[in-house]
């Protein structure tokens, strides 16, 4: 039996006038969104990889579309079955098409991250060349994007009723330590223009403490 995912609306009173909390209702074909909107529009002129901040001019063979809230965890939360079965589930197709959750990632980094939970790891674990700490179960992103991760996670949790992939106080602390910078805000505006909805946690980062 499929789980019913409730969509919280309690944050509406906390937003500024004219701001609407909404989810992705424009796109429901993940493959075409990745091809046409993510690579073909948002990153048509290249950019920098999310976790490693390495410049790229095109997707090529080393880049992939990563999801801050991994697709496997979305499938698990929706209880929609196998990958093939979930592709026929309208709710999964909507959530997995959300551009706010998509980032350009080096393929080798994505392999490390897919099944890990987000956490602060011991300083005894060395950071790699990208500033990432990992062990078999957990993934700690570089300091400079911890807030970006936290605010995307909060958006996915609040907008689609998904569970946290880690302890919520960790994400709240990350959002405080790394507030939205110009790069995050510019990307957010571009995604909002393409998709038609905003991430309220980028607009007002304090909202993460109300979840």
XYZ file of C-alpha atoms in Angstrom:
211
model
C 0.000 0.000 0.000
C 1.286 3.441 -0.863
C 1.888 5.951 1.893
C -0.091 9.170 1.817
C 2.250 12.150 1.842
C 0.704 15.195 3.487
C 1.699 18.661 2.298
C 2.180 21.075 5.241
C 0.708 24.557 4.921
C 1.488 26.038 8.325
C 4.393 28.131 7.068
C 2.145 30.293 4.911
C 1.532 32.858 7.673
C 5.263 33.335 8.134
C 5.978 34.473 4.601
C 6.105 38.010 3.352
C 3.167 39.508 1.484
C 2.807 38.152 -2.007
C 5.013 35.133 -1.329
C 3.308 31.847 -2.143
C 4.420 28.490 -0.799
C 3.957 26.093 -3.650
C 5.412 22.987 -5.105
C 6.476 22.114 -8.607
C 3.323 21.889 -10.685
C 4.869 22.851 -14.027
C 6.944 19.723 -14.695
C 6.188 16.015 -14.365
C 8.576 14.357 -16.808
C 11.933 14.026 -15.016
C 13.900 12.912 -18.062
C 12.806 15.849 -20.208
C 13.335 18.286 -17.322
C 16.895 17.068 -16.832
C 17.644 17.298 -20.539
C 15.786 20.459 -21.516
C 15.482 22.572 -18.383
C 18.442 21.541 -16.205
C 21.217 21.032 -18.764
C 19.531 22.779 -21.688
C 18.435 25.915 -19.835
C 19.704 26.373 -16.278
C 23.254 25.177 -17.102
C 23.246 25.722 -20.853
C 26.366 27.902 -20.571
C 28.090 25.691 -18.018
C 28.715 26.546 -14.381
C 30.485 25.019 -11.404
C 29.946 21.622 -9.823
C 27.928 21.860 -6.627
C 30.074 19.991 -4.119
C 33.522 20.638 -5.594
C 33.049 24.113 -7.092
C 34.880 23.028 -10.263
C 34.018 24.912 -13.450
C 32.544 23.100 -16.444
C 31.449 24.297 -19.869
C 29.112 21.422 -20.697
C 27.838 18.221 -19.148
C 30.383 15.980 -20.835
C 31.211 12.598 -19.327
C 32.306 13.650 -15.850
C 29.211 15.595 -14.791
C 25.810 14.284 -13.819
C 22.580 15.673 -12.459
C 22.587 15.091 -8.711
C 19.682 15.403 -6.304
C 20.328 16.865 -2.858
C 17.410 14.762 -1.660
C 18.317 11.537 -3.503
C 15.775 9.907 -5.774
C 16.139 6.547 -4.035
C 15.015 8.143 -0.779
C 12.055 9.783 -2.509
C 11.016 6.375 -3.848
C 11.338 4.904 -0.380
C 9.265 7.671 1.208
C 6.512 7.359 -1.387
C 6.601 3.552 -1.214
C 5.971 3.496 -4.950
C 7.950 0.342 -5.690
C 10.911 -0.198 -7.959
C 12.517 2.507 -10.075
C 10.444 1.432 -13.078
C 7.240 1.348 -11.048
C 7.882 4.772 -9.532
C 8.377 6.269 -12.977
C 4.670 5.532 -13.541
C 3.687 7.221 -10.271
C 2.516 10.791 -10.887
C 3.569 12.006 -7.445
C 7.080 10.626 -7.865
C 7.357 12.122 -11.333
C 6.375 15.544 -9.966
C 8.802 15.475 -7.037
C 11.702 14.073 -9.040
C 11.209 16.833 -11.629
C 11.743 19.613 -9.086
C 14.667 21.781 -10.193
C 15.211 23.206 -6.706
C 16.514 19.753 -5.732
C 18.815 19.280 -8.750
C 22.474 20.291 -8.823
C 25.403 19.569 -11.186
C 27.684 17.002 -9.553
C 30.895 15.253 -10.509
C 29.966 11.618 -11.160
C 32.595 10.294 -8.753
C 31.161 12.452 -5.945
C 27.628 11.292 -6.674
C 28.688 7.680 -6.239
C 29.912 8.481 -2.707
C 26.743 10.262 -1.728
C 23.773 8.308 -3.014
C 23.069 6.105 0.004
C 24.599 8.284 2.743
C 22.844 10.410 5.345
C 23.938 13.974 6.027
C 25.852 14.511 9.267
C 28.691 16.359 10.955
C 31.577 13.910 11.045
C 34.604 13.732 13.293
C 37.491 16.045 12.498
C 39.643 12.928 12.661
C 38.230 12.102 9.212
C 40.166 14.004 6.580
C 38.319 16.131 4.070
C 38.958 15.270 0.437
C 40.079 17.762 -2.204
C 36.523 19.108 -2.438
C 36.170 19.615 1.317
C 33.930 16.567 1.759
C 34.050 14.148 4.683
C 32.526 10.678 4.276
C 32.366 7.305 5.934
C 30.292 4.245 5.087
C 27.032 5.751 6.313
C 27.341 9.532 6.404
C 28.246 12.446 4.170
C 29.364 15.885 5.321
C 29.389 18.498 2.545
C 31.945 21.308 2.281
C 31.437 24.194 4.686
C 30.646 26.671 1.897
C 27.469 24.833 0.789
C 26.154 23.366 4.030
C 23.446 26.020 4.109
C 22.467 25.324 0.506
C 22.023 21.644 1.370
C 20.047 22.465 4.511
C 17.657 24.854 2.793
C 17.001 22.423 -0.051
C 16.407 19.626 2.438
C 13.962 21.828 4.382
C 12.150 22.665 1.139
C 11.736 19.005 0.207
C 10.619 18.056 3.723
C 8.093 20.872 4.004
C 6.833 21.025 0.433
C 6.383 17.314 -0.197
C 6.069 15.869 3.303
C 9.275 13.845 2.989
C 11.304 12.711 6.019
C 14.570 14.392 6.998
C 17.676 12.566 5.768
C 19.586 13.231 8.948
C 18.906 15.075 12.192
C 16.931 18.288 11.702
C 19.105 20.254 14.205
C 22.115 19.519 11.992
C 20.436 21.139 9.004
C 19.244 24.066 11.119
C 22.793 24.709 12.319
C 24.155 24.430 8.777
C 21.666 27.027 7.556
C 22.770 29.414 10.303
C 26.473 28.900 9.659
C 26.154 29.298 5.883
C 23.453 31.890 5.019
C 22.366 32.380 1.388
C 25.083 34.030 -0.685
C 24.805 35.727 -4.071
C 25.462 32.501 -5.949
C 22.696 30.607 -4.177
C 20.243 33.465 -4.554
C 21.018 33.873 -8.262
C 20.469 30.169 -8.899
C 17.287 30.277 -6.814
C 15.866 33.126 -8.897
C 16.687 31.278 -12.116
C 15.001 28.075 -10.925
C 11.953 29.996 -9.691
C 11.613 31.697 -13.071
C 11.843 28.412 -14.972
C 9.699 26.311 -12.640
C 7.270 28.893 -11.298
C 7.736 28.400 -7.542
C 10.257 29.530 -4.954
C 12.079 27.913 -2.050
C 10.860 29.921 0.964
C 13.866 28.816 3.026
C 16.180 30.751 0.711
C 13.916 33.800 0.892
C 13.687 33.581 4.695
C 16.266 31.166 6.178
C 14.814 31.541 9.697
C 11.817 29.462 8.595
C 13.904 26.296 8.939
C 13.600 26.603 12.730
C 9.808 26.317 12.484
C 9.864 22.811 11.012
